Coordinates of C-alpha atoms in Angstrom, one line a residue:
Chain A
X1 CA 0.0 0.0 0.0
X2 CA 2.6 2.6 1.1
X3 CA 4.9 1.5 -1.7
X4 CA 2.2 2.1 -4.2
X5 CA 1.5 5.6 -2.9
X6 CA 5.2 6.4 -2.9
X7 CA 5.7 5.2 -6.4
X8 CA 2.7 7.1 -7.7
X9 CA 3.8 10.3 -5.9
X10 CA 7.4 10.1 -7.1
X11 CA 6.2 9.5 -10.7
X12 CA 3.3 11.9 -10.7
X13 CA 4.9 15.2 -11.8
X14 CA 6.6 13.6 -14.8
X15 CA 4.3 13.2 -17.8
X16 CA 4.3 9.5 -18.6
X17 CA 4.4 8.0 -22.0
X18 CA 2.0 5.1 -22.6
X19 CA 4.1 2.0 -22.6
X20 CA 3.2 -1.4 -23.9
X21 CA 3.5 -4.8 -22.3
X22 CA 4.5 -5.4 -18.7
X23 CA 5.1 -1.7 -17.9
X24 CA 1.6 -0.7 -19.0
X25 CA 0.1 -3.6 -17.1
X26 CA 1.9 -2.6 -13.9
X27 CA 1.0 1.1 -14.3
X28 CA -2.6 0.1 -14.6
X29 CA -2.5 -2.6 -11.9
X30 CA -5.0 -0.9 -9.6
X31 CA -7.4 -0.3 -12.5
X32 CA -7.4 -4.0 -13.2
X33 CA -8.0 -4.8 -9.6
X34 CA -11.0 -2.4 -9.7
X35 CA -12.4 -4.3 -12.6
X36 CA -12.2 -7.7 -10.9
X37 CA -15.7 -7.4 -9.2
X38 CA -17.3 -6.4 -12.5
X39 CA -15.6 -9.3 -14.4
X40 CA -16.7 -11.8 -11.8
X41 CA -20.3 -10.6 -11.4
X42 CA -21.0 -9.8 -15.0
X43 CA -19.0 -12.7 -16.3
X44 CA -20.8 -15.1 -13.8
X45 CA -24.3 -13.9 -14.3
X46 CA -24.4 -12.7 -17.9
X47 CA -21.6 -14.0 -20.0
X48 CA -21.3 -17.5 -18.5
X49 CA -25.0 -18.3 -18.5
X50 CA -25.1 -17.4 -22.2
X51 CA -22.4 -20.0 -22.9
X52 CA -23.5 -22.6 -20.4
X53 CA -27.0 -22.7 -21.8
X54 CA -25.5 -24.1 -25.0
X55 CA -23.6 -26.7 -23.1
X56 CA -26.5 -27.9 -20.9
X57 CA -28.7 -28.1 -24.0
X58 CA -26.8 -31.2 -25.1
X59 CA -27.6 -33.2 -22.0
X60 CA -30.5 -35.0 -20.5
X61 CA -30.2 -33.4 -17.1
X62 CA -32.6 -33.0 -14.1
X63 CA -30.3 -30.7 -12.2
X64 CA -29.0 -33.3 -9.8
X65 CA -25.2 -33.6 -9.9
X66 CA -23.4 -32.4 -13.0
X67 CA -24.7 -33.0 -16.5
X68 CA -23.5 -36.4 -17.7
X69 CA -26.0 -37.9 -20.0
X70 CA -25.0 -36.6 -23.4
X71 CA -27.9 -36.8 -25.8
X72 CA -26.5 -34.8 -28.7
X73 CA -29.1 -32.8 -30.6
X74 CA -32.1 -34.7 -29.2
X75 CA -33.2 -31.8 -27.1
X76 CA -33.1 -29.4 -30.0
X77 CA -35.0 -31.9 -32.2
X78 CA -37.7 -32.2 -29.6
X79 CA -37.9 -28.4 -29.2
X80 CA -38.2 -27.8 -32.9
X81 CA -40.9 -30.5 -33.2
X82 CA -42.9 -29.2 -30.3
X83 CA -46.1 -27.5 -31.2
X84 CA -46.3 -26.0 -27.8
X85 CA -42.9 -24.3 -28.2
X86 CA -43.9 -22.8 -31.5
X87 CA -47.2 -21.6 -30.1
X88 CA -45.3 -20.0 -27.2
X89 CA -42.9 -18.4 -29.6
X90 CA -45.7 -17.0 -31.7
X91 CA -47.3 -15.5 -28.5
X92 CA -44.0 -13.9 -27.5
X93 CA -43.7 -12.6 -31.0
X94 CA -47.2 -11.1 -30.8
X95 CA -46.2 -9.3 -27.6
X96 CA -43.4 -7.7 -29.7
X97 CA -45.7 -6.8 -32.5
X98 CA -48.0 -5.1 -30.1
X99 CA -45.2 -3.2 -28.5
X100 CA -43.7 -2.2 -31.9
X101 CA -46.8 -1.4 -33.9
X102 CA -49.2 -0.2 -31.2
X103 CA -47.2 1.0 -28.2
X104 CA -44.3 2.6 -30.0
X105 CA -46.2 4.8 -32.5
X106 CA -48.9 5.8 -29.9
X107 CA -46.2 6.8 -27.4
X108 CA -44.5 8.9 -30.1
X109 CA -47.7 10.7 -30.9
X110 CA -48.3 11.4 -27.2
X111 CA -44.6 12.4 -26.7
X112 CA -44.9 15.0 -29.6
X113 CA -48.0 16.3 -27.9
X114 CA -46.5 16.4 -24.4
X115 CA -43.3 18.0 -25.7
X116 CA -45.2 21.2 -26.5
X117 CA -44.4 23.8 -23.9
X118 CA -47.8 25.5 -24.5
X119 CA -49.6 22.5 -23.2
X120 CA -50.8 23.0 -19.6
X121 CA -50.4 20.3 -17.0
X122 CA -48.1 18.4 -19.3
X123 CA -45.8 17.3 -16.4
X124 CA -48.9 16.0 -14.6
X125 CA -50.0 14.0 -17.6
X126 CA -46.5 12.6 -18.1
X127 CA -46.4 11.6 -14.4
X128 CA -49.8 9.8 -14.5
X129 CA -48.9 7.9 -17.7
X130 CA -45.7 6.8 -16.1
X131 CA -47.2 5.5 -12.9
X132 CA -47.9 1.9 -14.1
X133 CA -44.2 1.6 -14.9
X134 CA -43.1 1.8 -11.3
X135 CA -45.7 -0.6 -10.0
X136 CA -44.7 -4.2 -9.6
X137 CA -46.0 -6.0 -12.7
X138 CA -47.1 -9.2 -10.9
X139 CA -49.0 -7.2 -8.3
X140 CA -50.7 -4.7 -10.5
X141 CA -51.4 -7.4 -13.0
X142 CA -53.4 -9.3 -10.4
X143 CA -55.3 -6.2 -9.4
X144 CA -56.4 -5.8 -13.0
X145 CA -57.3 -9.5 -13.2
X146 CA -59.7 -8.8 -10.3
X147 CA -61.1 -5.8 -12.1
X148 CA -61.7 -8.0 -15.2
X149 CA -63.3 -10.9 -13.3
X150 CA -66.4 -12.2 -15.0
X151 CA -68.2 -12.8 -11.6
X152 CA -68.6 -9.3 -10.2
X153 CA -65.5 -7.7 -11.6
X154 CA -65.9 -4.0 -12.1
X155 CA -65.4 -3.8 -15.8
X156 CA -68.0 -6.5 -16.5
X157 CA -70.4 -4.8 -14.1
X158 CA -70.1 -1.5 -15.9
X159 CA -70.5 -3.2 -19.3
X160 CA -73.6 -5.2 -18.1
X161 CA -75.2 -2.2 -16.4
X162 CA -74.8 0.0 -19.5
X163 CA -76.4 -2.7 -21.7
X164 CA -73.4 -3.1 -24.0
X165 CA -73.3 -6.8 -23.3
X166 CA -75.8 -9.2 -21.9
X167 CA -73.3 -11.8 -20.6
X168 CA -70.2 -11.2 -18.7
X169 CA -67.0 -11.4 -20.7
X170 CA -64.4 -13.8 -19.4
X171 CA -61.5 -11.6 -20.3
X172 CA -58.8 -13.8 -18.9
X173 CA -60.5 -17.2 -18.9
X174 CA -61.4 -17.5 -22.6
X175 CA -58.9 -18.9 -25.0
X176 CA -59.7 -16.3 -27.7
X177 CA -59.7 -13.1 -25.6
X178 CA -57.1 -13.9 -22.9
X179 CA -54.1 -13.0 -25.1
X180 CA -55.5 -9.7 -26.4
X181 CA -56.4 -8.8 -22.8
X182 CA -52.8 -9.5 -21.6
X183 CA -51.5 -7.5 -24.6
X184 CA -53.6 -4.5 -23.5
X185 CA -52.4 -4.7 -19.9
X186 CA -48.8 -5.0 -21.2
X187 CA -49.2 -1.9 -23.4
X188 CA -50.7 0.0 -20.4
X189 CA -47.8 -1.1 -18.2
X190 CA -45.0 -0.3 -20.6
X191 CA -46.4 2.8 -22.3
X192 CA -44.9 5.3 -19.8
X193 CA -41.3 4.1 -20.3
X194 CA -41.6 4.2 -24.1
X195 CA -43.1 7.7 -23.7
X196 CA -40.1 8.8 -21.7
X197 CA -37.7 7.4 -24.3
X198 CA -39.4 9.4 -27.0
X199 CA -39.5 12.5 -24.9
X200 CA -35.8 12.2 -24.3
X201 CA -35.2 11.7 -28.1
X202 CA -37.4 14.8 -28.9
X203 CA -35.3 16.9 -26.4
X204 CA -32.3 16.3 -28.6
X205 CA -33.9 18.3 -31.5
X206 CA -32.2 21.7 -31.6
X207 CA -34.6 24.5 -30.9
X208 CA -33.0 26.8 -33.5
X209 CA -33.4 24.2 -36.2
X210 CA -37.2 24.1 -35.6
X211 CA -37.3 27.9 -35.4
X212 CA -35.5 28.1 -38.7
X213 CA -38.0 25.7 -40.3
X214 CA -40.8 27.8 -38.9
X215 CA -39.3 31.0 -40.4
X216 CA -39.0 29.2 -43.7
X217 CA -42.7 28.7 -43.6
X218 CA -42.8 25.0 -42.7
X219 CA -46.0 24.0 -40.9
X220 CA -46.3 21.4 -38.2
X221 CA -46.3 18.4 -40.5
X222 CA -43.4 19.6 -42.7
X223 CA -41.4 20.5 -39.7
X224 CA -42.1 17.1 -38.2
X225 CA -41.2 15.3 -41.4
X226 CA -38.0 17.2 -42.4
X227 CA -36.6 18.4 -39.0
X228 CA -37.8 16.4 -36.1
X229 CA -38.0 12.8 -37.4
X230 CA -34.5 12.9 -39.2
X231 CA -32.9 14.1 -36.0
X232 CA -34.7 11.6 -33.8
X233 CA -34.2 8.6 -36.1
X234 CA -30.8 7.3 -34.8
X235 CA -32.2 7.2 -31.2
X236 CA -35.4 5.7 -32.5
X237 CA -33.5 2.6 -33.5
X238 CA -32.1 2.2 -30.0
X239 CA -35.7 2.7 -28.6
X240 CA -37.0 0.1 -31.0
X241 CA -34.4 -2.4 -29.9
X242 CA -35.0 -1.7 -26.2
X243 CA -38.8 -2.1 -26.6
X244 CA -38.4 -5.2 -28.7
X245 CA -36.1 -6.9 -26.2
X246 CA -38.4 -6.0 -23.3
X247 CA -41.5 -7.3 -25.1
X248 CA -39.9 -10.6 -26.0
X249 CA -39.1 -11.3 -22.4
X250 CA -42.6 -10.8 -21.1
X251 CA -42.8 -13.2 -18.1
X252 CA -44.0 -11.5 -15.0
X253 CA -47.4 -10.5 -16.3
X254 CA -48.2 -13.9 -17.9
X255 CA -47.0 -16.0 -15.0
X256 CA -48.7 -14.0 -12.4
X257 CA -52.0 -13.5 -14.1
X258 CA -52.8 -16.5 -16.3
X259 CA -49.8 -18.9 -15.8
X260 CA -49.9 -19.3 -19.6
X261 CA -53.5 -20.5 -19.6
X262 CA -56.3 -21.0 -20.3
X263 CA -55.2 -24.1 -22.2
X264 CA -51.8 -22.5 -23.0
X265 CA -53.6 -19.7 -24.9
X266 CA -51.3 -17.1 -23.4
X267 CA -48.1 -19.3 -23.0
X268 CA -45.0 -17.4 -24.0
X269 CA -41.4 -18.8 -24.3
X270 CA -40.2 -17.7 -20.9
X271 CA -43.2 -19.3 -19.2
X272 CA -42.7 -22.4 -21.3
X273 CA -39.1 -22.6 -20.2
X274 CA -40.0 -22.0 -16.6
X275 CA -42.5 -24.8 -16.7
X276 CA -39.9 -27.4 -17.8
X277 CA -37.2 -26.2 -15.4
X278 CA -38.9 -24.9 -12.2
X279 CA -42.6 -25.8 -12.0
X280 CA -43.1 -27.3 -8.6
X281 CA -45.7 -29.7 -10.0
X282 CA -43.1 -31.2 -12.2
X283 CA -41.8 -34.7 -11.2
X284 CA -38.2 -34.0 -12.4
X285 CA -37.0 -30.8 -13.9
X286 CA -35.7 -31.0 -17.4
X287 CA -32.8 -28.5 -17.4
X288 CA -31.3 -29.8 -20.6
X289 CA -34.5 -29.5 -22.6
X290 CA -35.4 -26.1 -21.1
X291 CA -31.9 -24.9 -22.0
X292 CA -32.3 -26.1 -25.5
X293 CA -35.6 -24.1 -25.7
X294 CA -33.8 -21.1 -24.4
X295 CA -31.0 -21.4 -27.0
X296 CA -33.4 -21.9 -29.9
X297 CA -35.4 -18.8 -28.6
X298 CA -32.2 -16.8 -28.4
X299 CA -31.2 -17.8 -32.0
X300 CA -34.7 -17.0 -33.4
X301 CA -34.8 -13.6 -31.8
X302 CA -31.3 -12.9 -33.1
X303 CA -32.6 -13.7 -36.6
X304 CA -35.6 -11.5 -36.1
X305 CA -33.3 -8.7 -34.9
X306 CA -31.0 -9.1 -37.8
X307 CA -34.0 -9.0 -40.2
X308 CA -34.8 -5.6 -38.8
X309 CA -31.3 -4.4 -39.6
X310 CA -31.6 -3.6 -43.3
X311 CA -34.8 -1.8 -42.7
X312 CA -33.1 0.2 -40.0
X313 CA -30.1 1.1 -42.2
X314 CA -32.4 2.3 -44.9
X315 CA -34.2 4.5 -42.4
X316 CA -31.0 6.0 -41.1
X317 CA -29.7 6.5 -44.7
X318 CA -32.7 8.5 -45.9
Chain B
X1 CA -59.2 32.7 -29.3
X2 CA -59.3 30.1 -32.0
X3 CA -55.8 29.1 -31.2
X4 CA -56.4 28.9 -27.5
X5 CA -59.4 26.6 -28.2
X6 CA -57.4 24.4 -30.5
X7 CA -54.7 24.0 -27.9
X8 CA -57.1 23.2 -25.0
X9 CA -59.0 20.7 -27.1
X10 CA -56.2 18.2 -26.3
X11 CA -57.2 18.0 -22.7
X12 CA -60.5 16.3 -23.8
X13 CA -58.3 13.5 -25.0
X14 CA -55.7 13.5 -22.2
X15 CA -57.9 13.7 -19.2
X16 CA -60.0 10.6 -19.9
X17 CA -56.8 8.8 -20.9
X18 CA -55.2 9.6 -17.6
X19 CA -58.3 8.6 -15.6
X20 CA -58.2 5.2 -17.2
X21 CA -54.5 5.0 -16.5
X22 CA -54.8 5.7 -12.8
X23 CA -58.1 3.9 -12.2
X24 CA -56.5 0.5 -11.2
X25 CA -54.5 2.3 -8.5
X26 CA -57.5 4.2 -7.2
X27 CA -59.6 1.1 -7.1
X28 CA -56.9 -0.8 -5.3
X29 CA -56.6 1.8 -2.5
X30 CA -60.4 2.1 -2.2
X31 CA -61.0 -1.7 -2.2
X32 CA -58.3 -2.2 0.5
X33 CA -60.5 -0.2 3.0
X34 CA -63.8 -1.9 2.1
X35 CA -65.3 -4.8 4.0
X36 CA -65.5 -8.0 1.9
X37 CA -69.3 -7.8 2.2
X38 CA -69.4 -4.3 0.7
X39 CA -67.1 -5.5 -2.1
X40 CA -69.4 -8.3 -2.9
X41 CA -72.7 -6.4 -2.7
X42 CA -71.8 -2.8 -3.0
X43 CA -72.0 -0.4 -5.8
X44 CA -69.2 1.2 -7.8
X45 CA -68.6 3.9 -5.2
X46 CA -64.9 4.5 -4.5
X47 CA -65.5 5.7 -1.0
X48 CA -66.1 2.8 1.4
X49 CA -69.2 2.9 3.6
X50 CA -67.4 1.7 6.6
X51 CA -63.7 2.0 6.2
X52 CA -61.8 -0.9 7.8
X53 CA -58.2 -1.8 8.4
X54 CA -59.1 -5.5 8.7
X55 CA -57.8 -6.2 5.2
X56 CA -54.4 -4.8 6.0
X57 CA -54.3 -6.8 9.2
X58 CA -55.1 -10.0 7.3
X59 CA -52.5 -9.3 4.6
X60 CA -49.8 -8.2 7.0
X61 CA -50.0 -11.1 9.4
X62 CA -52.0 -14.0 8.0
X63 CA -50.7 -13.7 4.5
X64 CA -47.2 -12.8 5.9
X65 CA -46.8 -9.6 4.0
X66 CA -44.8 -8.2 7.0
X67 CA -42.1 -10.9 6.2
X68 CA -42.3 -10.2 2.5
X69 CA -41.8 -6.5 3.1
X70 CA -38.7 -7.1 5.1
X71 CA -37.4 -9.5 2.5
X72 CA -38.1 -7.0 -0.3
X73 CA -36.3 -4.2 1.5
X74 CA -33.3 -6.4 2.3
X75 CA -33.1 -7.7 -1.3
X76 CA -33.5 -4.3 -2.9
X77 CA -30.8 -2.7 -0.6
X78 CA -28.4 -5.6 -1.3
X79 CA -28.9 -5.2 -5.0
X80 CA -28.3 -1.4 -4.8
X81 CA -25.2 -1.7 -2.7
X82 CA -23.7 -4.4 -5.0
X83 CA -24.4 -2.4 -8.1
X84 CA -23.1 0.8 -6.7
X85 CA -19.8 -0.7 -5.4
X86 CA -19.1 -2.8 -8.5
X87 CA -20.2 -0.3 -11.1
X88 CA -18.5 2.8 -9.6
X89 CA -15.2 0.9 -9.1
X90 CA -15.3 -0.5 -12.7
X91 CA -16.5 2.9 -14.1
X92 CA -13.5 4.6 -12.4
X93 CA -11.0 2.1 -13.7
X94 CA -12.4 2.3 -17.2
X95 CA -12.2 6.1 -17.1
X96 CA -8.4 5.9 -16.7
X97 CA -6.8 7.1 -20.0
X98 CA -5.0 4.6 -22.0
X99 CA -6.1 1.5 -20.1
X100 CA -5.3 -1.5 -22.4
X101 CA -8.3 -3.7 -23.0
X102 CA -10.8 -1.0 -22.2
X103 CA -12.4 -1.0 -25.7
X104 CA -12.9 -4.7 -25.7
X105 CA -14.6 -4.7 -22.3
X106 CA -16.9 -1.8 -23.1
X107 CA -17.8 -3.5 -26.4
X108 CA -18.7 -6.7 -24.7
X109 CA -20.8 -4.8 -22.1
X110 CA -22.7 -2.9 -24.8
X111 CA -23.1 -6.0 -27.0
X112 CA -24.8 -8.0 -24.3
X113 CA -27.4 -5.3 -24.0
X114 CA -28.6 -6.0 -27.6
X115 CA -27.8 -9.7 -28.1
X116 CA -30.9 -11.8 -27.2
X117 CA -30.0 -13.8 -24.1
X118 CA -32.3 -16.7 -24.8
X119 CA -33.0 -17.8 -21.4
X120 CA -30.1 -17.7 -19.0
X121 CA -32.0 -18.4 -15.8
X122 CA -30.9 -22.1 -15.6
X123 CA -27.1 -21.6 -15.6
X124 CA -27.6 -18.7 -13.2
X125 CA -29.6 -20.9 -10.9
X126 CA -27.0 -23.7 -11.1
X127 CA -24.2 -21.2 -10.4
X128 CA -25.8 -19.7 -7.3
X129 CA -26.6 -23.2 -6.0
X130 CA -23.0 -24.2 -6.6
X131 CA -21.8 -21.2 -4.6
X132 CA -24.0 -22.5 -1.7
X133 CA -26.3 -19.5 -1.8
X134 CA -29.2 -21.3 -3.3
X135 CA -31.8 -20.6 -0.7
X136 CA -30.9 -17.1 0.4
X137 CA -31.6 -13.6 -0.6
X138 CA -27.9 -12.9 -1.2
X139 CA -27.8 -15.4 -4.0
X140 CA -30.9 -13.8 -5.5
X141 CA -29.4 -10.3 -5.1
X142 CA -26.2 -11.4 -7.0
X143 CA -28.3 -12.9 -9.8
X144 CA -30.3 -9.7 -10.0
X145 CA -27.3 -7.3 -9.8
X146 CA -25.1 -9.1 -12.4
X147 CA -27.1 -8.4 -15.5
X148 CA -28.1 -4.9 -14.3
X149 CA -24.5 -3.6 -14.3
X150 CA -24.1 -2.4 -17.9
X151 CA -25.9 0.9 -17.8
X152 CA -24.5 1.9 -14.3
X153 CA -20.9 1.1 -15.4
X154 CA -21.3 3.3 -18.5
X155 CA -22.9 6.1 -16.5
X156 CA -20.0 6.1 -14.0
X157 CA -17.4 5.8 -16.7
X158 CA -18.8 8.8 -18.6
X159 CA -19.0 10.8 -15.4
X160 CA -15.5 10.1 -14.2
X161 CA -14.0 10.7 -17.7
X162 CA -15.5 14.2 -17.6
X163 CA -13.7 15.2 -14.3
X164 CA -10.7 17.5 -15.0
X165 CA -7.4 15.7 -14.7
X166 CA -6.0 18.5 -12.5
X167 CA -8.2 17.5 -9.7
X168 CA -6.8 14.0 -9.6
X169 CA -3.2 15.2 -10.0
X170 CA -3.8 17.5 -7.0
X171 CA -5.0 14.6 -5.0
X172 CA -1.9 12.6 -5.9
X173 CA 0.3 15.5 -5.0
X174 CA -1.3 15.5 -1.6
X175 CA -0.2 11.9 -1.3
X176 CA -3.5 10.1 -2.0
X177 CA -3.1 6.7 -3.8
X178 CA -5.4 5.1 -6.2
X179 CA -7.8 3.8 -3.6
X180 CA -8.0 7.0 -1.6
X181 CA -8.4 9.2 -4.7
X182 CA -11.3 7.0 -5.7
X183 CA -13.0 6.7 -2.3
X184 CA -12.4 10.2 -0.9
X185 CA -12.1 12.5 -4.0
X186 CA -13.9 10.9 -7.0
X187 CA -16.8 9.1 -5.3
X188 CA -18.1 12.1 -3.4
X189 CA -18.1 14.1 -6.6
X190 CA -20.2 11.4 -8.3
X191 CA -23.3 11.9 -6.0
X192 CA -25.7 12.7 -8.9
X193 CA -24.7 9.5 -10.7
X194 CA -24.9 7.5 -7.4
X195 CA -28.4 8.9 -6.9
X196 CA -29.6 8.0 -10.3
X197 CA -28.1 4.5 -10.3
X198 CA -29.4 3.8 -6.7
X199 CA -32.9 4.9 -7.5
X200 CA -33.2 3.0 -10.8
X201 CA -31.9 -0.2 -9.3
X202 CA -33.9 0.1 -6.1
X203 CA -37.1 0.4 -8.1
X204 CA -35.9 -2.4 -10.5
X205 CA -35.1 -4.7 -7.6
X206 CA -38.3 -3.9 -5.7
X207 CA -40.4 -4.8 -8.8
X208 CA -38.3 -7.9 -9.7
X209 CA -40.3 -11.0 -10.0
X210 CA -38.6 -13.7 -12.0
X211 CA -35.4 -13.9 -10.1
X212 CA -36.9 -13.8 -6.6
X213 CA -39.6 -16.3 -7.7
X214 CA -37.0 -18.9 -8.9
X215 CA -34.8 -18.4 -5.9
X216 CA -37.5 -18.7 -3.3
X217 CA -39.3 -21.8 -4.7
X218 CA -37.8 -23.9 -1.9
X219 CA -38.3 -21.4 0.9
X220 CA -41.6 -19.5 1.0
X221 CA -40.4 -17.5 4.0
X222 CA -37.9 -15.6 1.7
X223 CA -40.5 -14.5 -0.8
X224 CA -40.5 -10.8 -1.8
X225 CA -43.7 -8.8 -2.2
X226 CA -44.3 -9.6 -5.9
X227 CA -43.8 -13.3 -5.3
X228 CA -45.9 -13.2 -2.1
X229 CA -48.7 -11.5 -4.0
X230 CA -48.6 -14.3 -6.6
X231 CA -48.7 -16.9 -3.9
X232 CA -51.6 -15.1 -2.1
X233 CA -53.6 -14.9 -5.4
X234 CA -52.9 -18.6 -6.1
X235 CA -54.2 -19.6 -2.6
X236 CA -57.2 -17.3 -2.3
X237 CA -58.5 -16.0 -5.6
X238 CA -61.7 -14.6 -4.0
X239 CA -60.4 -12.5 -1.1
X240 CA -60.4 -9.3 -3.2
X241 CA -60.2 -6.8 -0.4
X242 CA -57.3 -8.7 1.2
X243 CA -55.5 -8.9 -2.2
X244 CA -56.1 -5.2 -2.7
X245 CA -54.6 -4.4 0.7
X246 CA -51.6 -6.6 -0.1
X247 CA -51.2 -4.9 -3.4
X248 CA -51.2 -1.5 -1.6
X249 CA -48.5 -2.8 0.8
X250 CA -46.4 -3.7 -2.3
X251 CA -47.1 -0.8 -4.6
X252 CA -47.7 2.3 -2.5
X253 CA -44.2 2.5 -0.9
X254 CA -42.4 2.3 -4.3
X255 CA -44.8 4.8 -5.9
X256 CA -44.2 7.2 -3.1
X257 CA -40.4 6.8 -3.5
X258 CA -40.9 7.5 -7.2
X259 CA -43.1 10.5 -6.7
X260 CA -40.5 12.1 -4.4
X261 CA -37.6 11.4 -6.7
X262 CA -39.3 11.3 -10.1
X263 CA -37.1 14.0 -11.6
X264 CA -33.9 12.0 -10.9
X265 CA -35.6 8.8 -12.2
X266 CA -36.9 10.2 -15.4
X267 CA -33.7 12.0 -16.2
X268 CA -31.8 8.8 -15.4
X269 CA -33.7 6.8 -18.0
X270 CA -33.6 9.6 -20.5
X271 CA -29.8 9.9 -20.0
X272 CA -29.3 6.2 -20.4
X273 CA -31.1 6.2 -23.8
X274 CA -29.3 9.3 -25.1
X275 CA -25.9 7.8 -24.2

């Protein structure tokens, strides 16, 4: 400790040249020591699991002892042949579609509106729309499930009283409506954060650029099309990716509210994987098979992400 | 006049939208004070006829939400402390000019943000069990903090890079070594970043569901509020007023924290996106 301080002090006034090899390493020794916790924690809980999933996927393994029963590609074959997996994948994908094609544009429209300084109470509106984001998904999801209950739930009572329907709607118990219901709750829950993303993006548009456009006689739409959107576009791609990633990993809401039911009508890939690995009603967990499902899911989402890439590049280019 | 009218017309859209948005919260608070009987028979009024604290008593003791609250607080604080220590140290190291390997490390950090993870919960679970932390909140906190480090590291790195070099040289002249410069000079300067990172991760950990669920499967006494609510709902689907009270216990504290510190929170998210 003392020696380090002495060495640093003695060296400090002399400007140092960056050196390669051992010298550079010794000069940065403390910096590397400071990086050890990050490397351990991030390596252990993010990088390692991404690699280990692949390894486990080749074994028939119930989690007891270490994986020993090598089965080759059998798990992958079973995943790819499983209708339940593809159904879950489709549902996960629908959550993304809803986030990208409903939540993202609506949040942009509202962000453009709330970004106007002439709008009164705009901070209050922003706050209210953000509120669902800070509520625990599992908890508030259950509250909404109660509101939607067919036997005496508030929404059905209002709809019945007003004469809009003559029979209660089983929002979460019917195989055809359960998924749209969860999608709506998901949009409600995530809307505020997407709104904040867009507002942050809109803040980067320089004021004088907009004023110049206004002086040149550009109306609201022209200014939006030729000034605001081009500036916002690079950030929009980041927002798109963030929203896409979040929507693909929907778990909390589905697990807490419907557990993937009724009859797997709302099953998504994370709940599918959870069932094979952790469900207490399971006789023996199937870690190998669940890992294979996770790997396939990761690969499929990578493909979908890459498919978006050319589209994005074109948007940036124009 | 015309212009004023056109501008105010937007409130006709925004006010109903916001009412729909907050309604679940308002209903939750109102139902938590109603008697089960009033809930069953009563009308749509939001004000309870006879306000009662019975639901809270039932949720707090019978449904063990007192334990769950303590667990959630422990878990959230552990996550925040872990993230702050690890991310500030790493961010400081990465802000040193000319550190070999820095670019690679930052590239890996950023890349993992956008590469789909598939599902990494199984290796995480196996690793924590292997460390002997399987049925404890510390293991869950490690699993929660690990993947949450990227943005905090980048925020700290950006902040420390912006601090004038003279300040650090002065500290060195005064005889402060690497550790002391970090702990006594740089970290106190980073209070705004510390605040943002702490708040974002506290809310994130409080609301976490997947990790606490998986790590408390074998030990219900360690459940956090979100997992406890799920268990309560699974056990007693019809105790609506009790569930509403339990939901209040889970949601109201974090919403209050958010309302007090919302500026920091919103700016933190916005900053993370922009950078």
